[in-house]
XYZ file of C-alpha atoms in Angstrom:
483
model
C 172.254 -85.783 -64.139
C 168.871 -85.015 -63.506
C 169.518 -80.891 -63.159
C 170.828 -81.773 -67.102
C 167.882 -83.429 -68.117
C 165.763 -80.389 -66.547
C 167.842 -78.136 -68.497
C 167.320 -79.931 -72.089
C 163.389 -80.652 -71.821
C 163.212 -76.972 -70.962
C 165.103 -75.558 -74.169
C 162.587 -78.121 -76.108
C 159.977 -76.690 -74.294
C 161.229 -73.307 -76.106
C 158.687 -73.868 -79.521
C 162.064 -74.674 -81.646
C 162.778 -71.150 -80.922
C 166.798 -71.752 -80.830
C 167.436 -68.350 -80.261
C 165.303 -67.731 -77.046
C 167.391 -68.175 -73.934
C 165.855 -69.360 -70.847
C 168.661 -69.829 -68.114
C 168.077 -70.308 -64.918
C 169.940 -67.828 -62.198
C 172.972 -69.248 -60.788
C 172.817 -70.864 -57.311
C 174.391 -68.902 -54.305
C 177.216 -69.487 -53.251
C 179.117 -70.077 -49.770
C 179.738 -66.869 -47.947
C 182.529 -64.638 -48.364
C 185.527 -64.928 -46.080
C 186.237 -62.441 -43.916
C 189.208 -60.619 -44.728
C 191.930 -60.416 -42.393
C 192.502 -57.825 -40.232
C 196.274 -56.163 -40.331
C 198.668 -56.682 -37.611
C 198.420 -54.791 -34.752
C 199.437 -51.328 -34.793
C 202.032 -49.628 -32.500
C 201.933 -45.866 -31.536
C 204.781 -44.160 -29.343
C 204.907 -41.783 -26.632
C 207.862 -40.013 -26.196
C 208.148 -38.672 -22.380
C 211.158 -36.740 -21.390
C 211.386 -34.979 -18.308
C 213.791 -32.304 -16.935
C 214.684 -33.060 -13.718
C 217.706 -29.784 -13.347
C 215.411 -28.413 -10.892
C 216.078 -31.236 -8.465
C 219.556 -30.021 -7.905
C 218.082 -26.532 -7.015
C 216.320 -28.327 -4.527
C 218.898 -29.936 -2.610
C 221.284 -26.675 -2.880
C 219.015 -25.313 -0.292
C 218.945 -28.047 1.736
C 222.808 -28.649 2.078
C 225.419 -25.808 3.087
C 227.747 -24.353 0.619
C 230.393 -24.998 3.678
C 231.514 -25.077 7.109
C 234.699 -22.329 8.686
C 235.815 -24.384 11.788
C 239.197 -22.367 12.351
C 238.448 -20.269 14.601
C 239.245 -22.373 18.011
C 240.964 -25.986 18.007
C 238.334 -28.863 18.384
C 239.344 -32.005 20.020
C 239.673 -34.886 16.953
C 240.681 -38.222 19.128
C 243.674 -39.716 21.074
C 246.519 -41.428 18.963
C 249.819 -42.939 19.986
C 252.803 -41.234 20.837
C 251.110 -37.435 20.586
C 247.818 -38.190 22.622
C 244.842 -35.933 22.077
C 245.418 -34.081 19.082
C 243.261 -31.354 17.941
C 242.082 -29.853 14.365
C 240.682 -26.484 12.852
C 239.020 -27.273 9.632
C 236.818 -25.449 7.010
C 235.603 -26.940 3.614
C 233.243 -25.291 1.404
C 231.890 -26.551 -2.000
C 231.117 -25.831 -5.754
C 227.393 -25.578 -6.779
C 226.017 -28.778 -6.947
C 226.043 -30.367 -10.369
C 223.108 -32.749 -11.917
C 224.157 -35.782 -14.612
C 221.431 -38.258 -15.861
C 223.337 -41.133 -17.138
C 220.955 -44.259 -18.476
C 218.664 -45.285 -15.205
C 221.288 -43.212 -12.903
C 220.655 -39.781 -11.291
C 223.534 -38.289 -9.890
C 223.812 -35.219 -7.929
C 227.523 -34.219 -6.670
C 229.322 -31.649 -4.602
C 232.884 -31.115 -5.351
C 234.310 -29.983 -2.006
C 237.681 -28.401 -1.062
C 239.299 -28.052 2.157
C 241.820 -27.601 4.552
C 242.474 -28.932 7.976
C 245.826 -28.353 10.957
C 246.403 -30.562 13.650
C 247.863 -29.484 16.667
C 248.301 -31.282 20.111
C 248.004 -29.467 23.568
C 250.666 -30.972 26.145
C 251.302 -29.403 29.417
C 254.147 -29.534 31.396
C 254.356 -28.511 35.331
C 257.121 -25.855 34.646
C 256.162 -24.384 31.192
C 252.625 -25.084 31.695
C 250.214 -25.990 28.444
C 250.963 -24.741 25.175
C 249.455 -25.426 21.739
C 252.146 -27.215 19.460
C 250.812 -27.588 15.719
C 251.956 -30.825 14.049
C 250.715 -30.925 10.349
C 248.497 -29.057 7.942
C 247.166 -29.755 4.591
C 245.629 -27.044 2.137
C 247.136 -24.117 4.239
C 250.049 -23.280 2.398
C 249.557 -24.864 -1.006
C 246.405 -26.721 -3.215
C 243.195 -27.270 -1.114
C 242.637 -31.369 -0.835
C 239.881 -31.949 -2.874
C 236.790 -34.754 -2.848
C 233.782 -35.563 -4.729
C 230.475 -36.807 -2.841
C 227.046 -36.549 -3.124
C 223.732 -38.936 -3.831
C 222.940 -41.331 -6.521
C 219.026 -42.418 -7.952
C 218.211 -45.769 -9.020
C 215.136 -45.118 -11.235
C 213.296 -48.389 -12.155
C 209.523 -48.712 -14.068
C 206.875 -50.857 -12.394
C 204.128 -52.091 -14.234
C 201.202 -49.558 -12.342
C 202.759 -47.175 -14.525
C 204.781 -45.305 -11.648
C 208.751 -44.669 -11.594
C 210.421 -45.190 -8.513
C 213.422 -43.697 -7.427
C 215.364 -44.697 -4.719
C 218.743 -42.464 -3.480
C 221.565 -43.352 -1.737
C 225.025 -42.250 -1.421
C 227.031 -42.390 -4.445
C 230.520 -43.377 -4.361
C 233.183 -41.092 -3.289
C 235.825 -39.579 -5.852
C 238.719 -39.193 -3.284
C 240.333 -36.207 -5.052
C 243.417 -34.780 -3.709
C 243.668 -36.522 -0.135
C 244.798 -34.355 2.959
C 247.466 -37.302 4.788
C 249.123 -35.623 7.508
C 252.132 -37.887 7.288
C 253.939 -36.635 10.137
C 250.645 -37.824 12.693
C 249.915 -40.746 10.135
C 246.554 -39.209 10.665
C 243.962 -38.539 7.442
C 241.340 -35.963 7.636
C 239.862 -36.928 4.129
C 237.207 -39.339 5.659
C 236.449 -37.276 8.224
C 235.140 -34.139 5.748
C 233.473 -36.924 3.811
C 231.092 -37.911 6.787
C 230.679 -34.572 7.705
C 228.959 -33.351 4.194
C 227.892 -36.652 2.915
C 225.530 -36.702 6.024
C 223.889 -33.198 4.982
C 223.763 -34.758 1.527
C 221.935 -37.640 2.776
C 219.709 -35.829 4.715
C 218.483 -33.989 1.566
C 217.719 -38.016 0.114
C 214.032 -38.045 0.747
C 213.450 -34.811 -1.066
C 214.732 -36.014 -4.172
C 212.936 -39.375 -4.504
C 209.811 -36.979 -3.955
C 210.569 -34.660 -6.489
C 211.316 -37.205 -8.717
C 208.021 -38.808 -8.549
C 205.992 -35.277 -8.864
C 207.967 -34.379 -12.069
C 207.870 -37.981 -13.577
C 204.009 -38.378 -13.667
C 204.065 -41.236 -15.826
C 201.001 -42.517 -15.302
C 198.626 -39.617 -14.688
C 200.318 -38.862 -18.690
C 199.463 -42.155 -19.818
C 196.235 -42.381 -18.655
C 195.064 -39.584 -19.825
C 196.420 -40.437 -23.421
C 194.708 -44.300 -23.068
C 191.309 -42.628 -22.160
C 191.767 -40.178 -25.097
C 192.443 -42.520 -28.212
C 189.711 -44.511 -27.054
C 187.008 -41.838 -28.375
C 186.223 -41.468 -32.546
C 188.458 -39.274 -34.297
C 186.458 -37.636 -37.243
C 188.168 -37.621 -40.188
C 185.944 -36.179 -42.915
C 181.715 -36.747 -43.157
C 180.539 -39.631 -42.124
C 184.446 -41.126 -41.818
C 185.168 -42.175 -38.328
C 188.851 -43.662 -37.322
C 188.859 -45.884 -33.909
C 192.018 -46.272 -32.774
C 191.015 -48.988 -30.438
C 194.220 -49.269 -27.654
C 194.681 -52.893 -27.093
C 197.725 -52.546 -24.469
C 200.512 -50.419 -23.958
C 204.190 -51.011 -22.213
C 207.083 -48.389 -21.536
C 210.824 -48.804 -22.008
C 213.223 -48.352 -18.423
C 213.675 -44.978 -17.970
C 216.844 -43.506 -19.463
C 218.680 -40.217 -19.045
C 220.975 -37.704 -20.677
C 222.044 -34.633 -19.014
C 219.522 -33.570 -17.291
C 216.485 -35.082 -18.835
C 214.942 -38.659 -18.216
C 212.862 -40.229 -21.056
C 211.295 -43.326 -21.520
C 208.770 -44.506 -24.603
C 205.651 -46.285 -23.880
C 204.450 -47.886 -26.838
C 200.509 -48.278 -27.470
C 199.318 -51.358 -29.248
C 196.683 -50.003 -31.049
C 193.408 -51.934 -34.020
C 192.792 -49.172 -35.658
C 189.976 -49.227 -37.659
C 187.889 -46.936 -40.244
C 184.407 -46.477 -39.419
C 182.200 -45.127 -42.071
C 178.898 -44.025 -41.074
C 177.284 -42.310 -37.756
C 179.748 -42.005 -34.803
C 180.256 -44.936 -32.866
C 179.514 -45.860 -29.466
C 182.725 -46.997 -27.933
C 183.201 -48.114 -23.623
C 186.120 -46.325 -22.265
C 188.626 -49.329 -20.853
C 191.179 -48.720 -17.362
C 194.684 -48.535 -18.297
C 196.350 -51.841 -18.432
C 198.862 -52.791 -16.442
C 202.317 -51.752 -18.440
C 204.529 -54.199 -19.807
C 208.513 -54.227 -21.416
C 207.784 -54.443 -24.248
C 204.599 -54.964 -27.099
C 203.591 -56.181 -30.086
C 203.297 -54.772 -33.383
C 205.313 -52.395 -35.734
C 204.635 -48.741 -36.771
C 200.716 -47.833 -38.054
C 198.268 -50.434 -40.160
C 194.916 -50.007 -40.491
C 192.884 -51.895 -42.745
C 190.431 -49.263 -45.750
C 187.821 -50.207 -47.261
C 186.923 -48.775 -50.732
C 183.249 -49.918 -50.864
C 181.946 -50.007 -54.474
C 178.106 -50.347 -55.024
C 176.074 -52.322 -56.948
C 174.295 -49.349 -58.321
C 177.291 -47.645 -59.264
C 178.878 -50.708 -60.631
C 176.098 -51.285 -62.987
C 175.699 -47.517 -64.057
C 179.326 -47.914 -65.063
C 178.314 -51.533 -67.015
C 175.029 -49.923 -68.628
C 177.461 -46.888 -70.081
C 179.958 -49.500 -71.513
C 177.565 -52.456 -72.611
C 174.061 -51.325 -72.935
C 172.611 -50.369 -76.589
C 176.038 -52.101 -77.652
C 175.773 -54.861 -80.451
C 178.207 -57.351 -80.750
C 179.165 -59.995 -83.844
C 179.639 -63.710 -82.108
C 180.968 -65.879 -84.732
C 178.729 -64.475 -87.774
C 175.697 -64.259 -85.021
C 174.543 -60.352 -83.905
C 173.579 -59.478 -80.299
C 172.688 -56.830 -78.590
C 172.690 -55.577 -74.826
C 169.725 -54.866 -73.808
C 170.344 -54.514 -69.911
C 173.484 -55.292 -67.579
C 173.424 -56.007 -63.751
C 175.633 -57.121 -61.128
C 174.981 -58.568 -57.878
C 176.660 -60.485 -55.178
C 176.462 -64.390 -55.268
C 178.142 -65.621 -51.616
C 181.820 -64.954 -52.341
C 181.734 -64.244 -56.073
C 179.770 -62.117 -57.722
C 176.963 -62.440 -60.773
C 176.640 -60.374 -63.992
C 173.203 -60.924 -65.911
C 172.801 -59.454 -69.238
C 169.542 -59.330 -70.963
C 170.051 -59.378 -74.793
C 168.296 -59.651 -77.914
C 168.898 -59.876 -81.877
C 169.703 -63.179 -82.940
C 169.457 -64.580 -79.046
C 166.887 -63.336 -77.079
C 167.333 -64.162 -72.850
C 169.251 -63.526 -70.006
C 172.421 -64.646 -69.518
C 174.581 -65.610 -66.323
C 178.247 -65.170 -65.902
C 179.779 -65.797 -62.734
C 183.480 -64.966 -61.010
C 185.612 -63.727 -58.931
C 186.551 -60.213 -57.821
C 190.405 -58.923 -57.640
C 191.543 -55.771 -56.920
C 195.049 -54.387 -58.864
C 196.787 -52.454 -56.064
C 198.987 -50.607 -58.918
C 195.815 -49.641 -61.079
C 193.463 -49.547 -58.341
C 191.084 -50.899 -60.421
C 188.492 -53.796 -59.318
C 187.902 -56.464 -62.140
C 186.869 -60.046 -62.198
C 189.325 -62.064 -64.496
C 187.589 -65.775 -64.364
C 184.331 -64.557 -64.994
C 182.694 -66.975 -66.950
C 179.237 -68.785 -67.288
C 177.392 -69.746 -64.903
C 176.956 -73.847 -64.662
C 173.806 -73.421 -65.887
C 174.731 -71.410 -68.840
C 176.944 -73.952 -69.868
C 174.684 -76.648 -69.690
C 172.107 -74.896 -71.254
C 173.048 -73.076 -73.881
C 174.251 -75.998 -76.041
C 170.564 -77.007 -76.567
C 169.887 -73.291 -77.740
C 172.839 -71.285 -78.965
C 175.896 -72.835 -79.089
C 177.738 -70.076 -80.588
C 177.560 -67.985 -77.624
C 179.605 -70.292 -75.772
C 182.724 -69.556 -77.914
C 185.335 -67.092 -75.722
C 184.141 -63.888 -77.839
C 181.093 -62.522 -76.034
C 182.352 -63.714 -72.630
C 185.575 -61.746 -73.025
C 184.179 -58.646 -73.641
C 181.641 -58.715 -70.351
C 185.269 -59.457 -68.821
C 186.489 -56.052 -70.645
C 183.357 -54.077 -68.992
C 183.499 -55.412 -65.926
C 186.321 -53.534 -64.968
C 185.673 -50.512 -62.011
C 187.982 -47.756 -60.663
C 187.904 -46.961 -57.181
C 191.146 -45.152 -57.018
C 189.122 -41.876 -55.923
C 187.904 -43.697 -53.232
C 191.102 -45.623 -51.752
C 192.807 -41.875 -52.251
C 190.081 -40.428 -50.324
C 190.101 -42.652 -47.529
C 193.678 -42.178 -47.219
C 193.538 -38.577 -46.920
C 190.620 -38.818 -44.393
C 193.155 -41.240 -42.567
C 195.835 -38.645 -42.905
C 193.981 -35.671 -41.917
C 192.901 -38.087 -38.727
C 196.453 -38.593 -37.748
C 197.516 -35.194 -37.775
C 195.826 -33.103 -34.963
C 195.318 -32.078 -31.950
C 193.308 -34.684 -29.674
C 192.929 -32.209 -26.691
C 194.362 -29.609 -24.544
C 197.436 -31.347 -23.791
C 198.077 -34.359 -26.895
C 198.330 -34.273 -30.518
C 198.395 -37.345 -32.928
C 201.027 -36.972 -35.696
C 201.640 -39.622 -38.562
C 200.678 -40.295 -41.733
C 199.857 -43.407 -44.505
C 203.002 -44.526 -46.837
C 201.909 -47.166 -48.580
C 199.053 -49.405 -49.248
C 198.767 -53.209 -50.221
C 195.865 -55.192 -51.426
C 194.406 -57.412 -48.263
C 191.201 -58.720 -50.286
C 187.743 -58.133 -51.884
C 184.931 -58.804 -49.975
C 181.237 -59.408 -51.166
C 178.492 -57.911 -49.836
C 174.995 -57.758 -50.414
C 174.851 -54.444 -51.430
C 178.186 -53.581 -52.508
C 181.623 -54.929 -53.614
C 184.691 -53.625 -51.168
C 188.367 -53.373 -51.875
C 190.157 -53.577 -48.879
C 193.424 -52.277 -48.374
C 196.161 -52.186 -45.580
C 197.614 -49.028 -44.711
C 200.656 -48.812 -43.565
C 202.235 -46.013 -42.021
C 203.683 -43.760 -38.862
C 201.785 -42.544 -36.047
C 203.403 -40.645 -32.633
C 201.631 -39.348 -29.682
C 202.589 -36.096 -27.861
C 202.672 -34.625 -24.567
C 202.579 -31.145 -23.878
C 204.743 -31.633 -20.478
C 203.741 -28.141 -19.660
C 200.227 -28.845 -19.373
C 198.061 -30.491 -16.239
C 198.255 -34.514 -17.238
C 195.191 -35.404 -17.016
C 192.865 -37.040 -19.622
C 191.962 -34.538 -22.403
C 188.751 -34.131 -23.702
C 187.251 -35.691 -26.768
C 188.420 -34.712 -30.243
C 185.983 -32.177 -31.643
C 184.561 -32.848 -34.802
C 186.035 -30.506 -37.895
C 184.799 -30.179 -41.739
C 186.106 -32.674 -44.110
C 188.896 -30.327 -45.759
């Protein structure tokens, strides 16, 4: 009440000059919120490893057979015969390698053959060799699978451990020599399952030398922790938050697994920043967040703003309700979260008046506006006393009309600076792929120099690995001319 009777003793204080406008500048208002920053971002790492090599490796270490033929060796006493004797010889097929899921399996297919004979001796005839059975002599070779089998499993210091044992036996074609009831099958088993096993330790070795898991990772945490320039004065900051890897997984020959980097990006526009290089995290199963956001903003300044309101309203004279006024000046400034247009005029009412609203930004036309702008409180109150007929909706809807600003060049731009971030190479051994596929509106913020559309987007980023370089942590992007 008493702001109202301020207002009317200082439009009588005018000299009955009705059409000078006195208006006091609108109070600031509250702060603007802070816009929310997108969800976080995720950004995989394909690894894949060839582990074929491994199988190289244990061919060396295990015999492609054994020729035991050429003098009877003693195999045990049974019933009825008593000692009983074999030659033997088994050889085997290259080894094979298959990479099923977390399994590693490395397998000999062996053939062989084996005769039994027993050695009785009498006091008249003396001792003679009598053979009893054979199997593989005179027909098909028994056959039998064996060989070693890796358990691979992830642990959260970002190492893969294997651990090999012996992997089930395929029996095959099984050598019984009926007429002894004796069965050689087991006994070629043990004897090149134990060279298998002996070649164990190498292959849990090699295993962790080709895997490298973390000495990769680490190298790609350190690295999309440093500024990635995307054009002048346009900085993008990844910002890794955590990071987690699927189990290991296999196909063939290969073992892959896909560590996923939670990642806040964010657009930095200005000098480079200063950023502190974190440790790796311990890894996790699994993280949080989906594909690539990162939130742009589209700052539009004051000065700019009010060239583009002095081209559309200044010098411009408008009829309200039979009355004639003209712009003399135009200006827009920031008022806590809404902002403040103030247009001088003259002709039939000579002052400055206040309008007051709210920015929006139109993700379609990419055009900031502020529909509710109105006046101020104090123009309302006001103006009654003075000039009524400026109240009426005419000469506020056409400061609506003006106050409308592109910034479609700049959203585009940002997004191509954010493109051209996404795609290169971050050092000697990584490279950043992905690109922006949409955008949505997150908000307008107010500033004190500047209004700011700010958009999420949303998009696909991948990180590779050149598996055929040292993994190690690359060096820092260098910086390259906006394009």
């Amino acid at each position: 009440m008493r702001t109202r009777i301020l207002l009317i003793a200082a439009a009588l204080l005018l000299g009955g000059c009705r059409d000078n406008v006195r208006i006091p500048a609108p109070a600031t208002g509250a702060a603007a919120r802070p816009v929310p920053e997108p969800e976080p971002s995720t950004v995989n790492l394909p690894v894949t490893v060839d582990l074929s090599s491994i199988a190289e490796q244990v061919e060396d270490k295990v015999p492609r057979g054994q020729n035991r033929e050429g003098e009877w060796q003693p195999l045990g006493k049974f019933a009825v015969v008593g000692t009983v004797y074999v030659k033997e010889m088994w050889e085997r097929d290259p080894l094979k390698l298959r990479i099923i899921g977390d399994r590693l399996d490395v397998s000999a297919h062996v053939r062989y053959r084996a005769r039994i004979a027993a050695h009785p001796c009498a006091p008249v005839v003396g001792c003679r060799w009598v053979q009893l059975a054979s199997c593989g002599v005179d027909g098909p070779m028994p056959t039998l699978d064996v060989g070693l089998r890796t358990v691979l499993s992830f642990n959260r210091d970002w190492t893969i451990t294997p651990k090999t044992r012996a992997k089930p036996v395929d029996p095959g074609i099984p050598c019984r020599l009926t007429e002894a009831r004796i069965d050689v099958t087991d006994r070629v088993r043990k004897l090149v399952q134990g060279l298998m096993d002996n070649a164990a330790p190498q292959v849990d070795e090699k295993i962790r030398a080709a895997a490298q898991l973390r000495e990769r990772v680490e190298g790609v945490w350190a690295t999309a922790q440093q500024p990635i320039r995307a054009a002048d004065d346009v900085y993008l900051l990844l910002q890794p938050q955590a990071a987690a890897a699927t189990p290991p997984t296999g196909k063939g020959t290969t073992v892959s697994t896909t560590v996923s980097i939670t990642l806040q990006p964010r657009v930095v526009i200005g000098d480079k920043p200063e950023v502190d290089t974190l440790p790796l995290p311990p890894g996790g199963t699994t993280a949080p967040g989906r594909g690539f956001r990162v939130a742009l903003v589209a700052e539009l300044p004051y000065e700019k703003a009010n060239e583009i309101l002095r081209e559309e309203l200044v010098g411009r004279e408008f009829d309200v309700r039979g009355h004639k006024v003209k712009v003399r000046a135009a200006r827009l400034y920031g008022g806590g979260s809404q902002v403040v247009l103030a247009v001088k005029v003259g002709g039939e009412a000579r002052g400055e008046l206040y309008f007051v609203g709210t920015p929006d930004f139109d993700p379609q036309t990419q055009v900031v506006s502020v529909p509710d702008l109105d006046y101020s409180v104090e123009s309302k109150q006001l103006l009654p006393q003075v000039a009524d007929w400026l109240l009426y909706d005419d000469l506020r809807d056409r400061m609506r009309a003006a106050a409308h600003f592109a910034v479609g060049d700049r959203v585009d731009q940002i997004r191509r600076d954010v493109d051209a971030a996404l795609n290169r190479n971050l050092g000697r051994s990584v490279r950043l792929s992905g690109g922006v596929d949409r955008i949505r509106p997150l908000g307008i913020s107010v500033f004190a120099t500047s209004l700011a559309a700010v958009v999420e987007a949303d998009g696909h980023a991948q990180i590779h690995v050149d598996v055929g370089a040292p993994a190690r942590a690359s060096s820092p992007p260098a910086d390259s001319a906006r394009r």
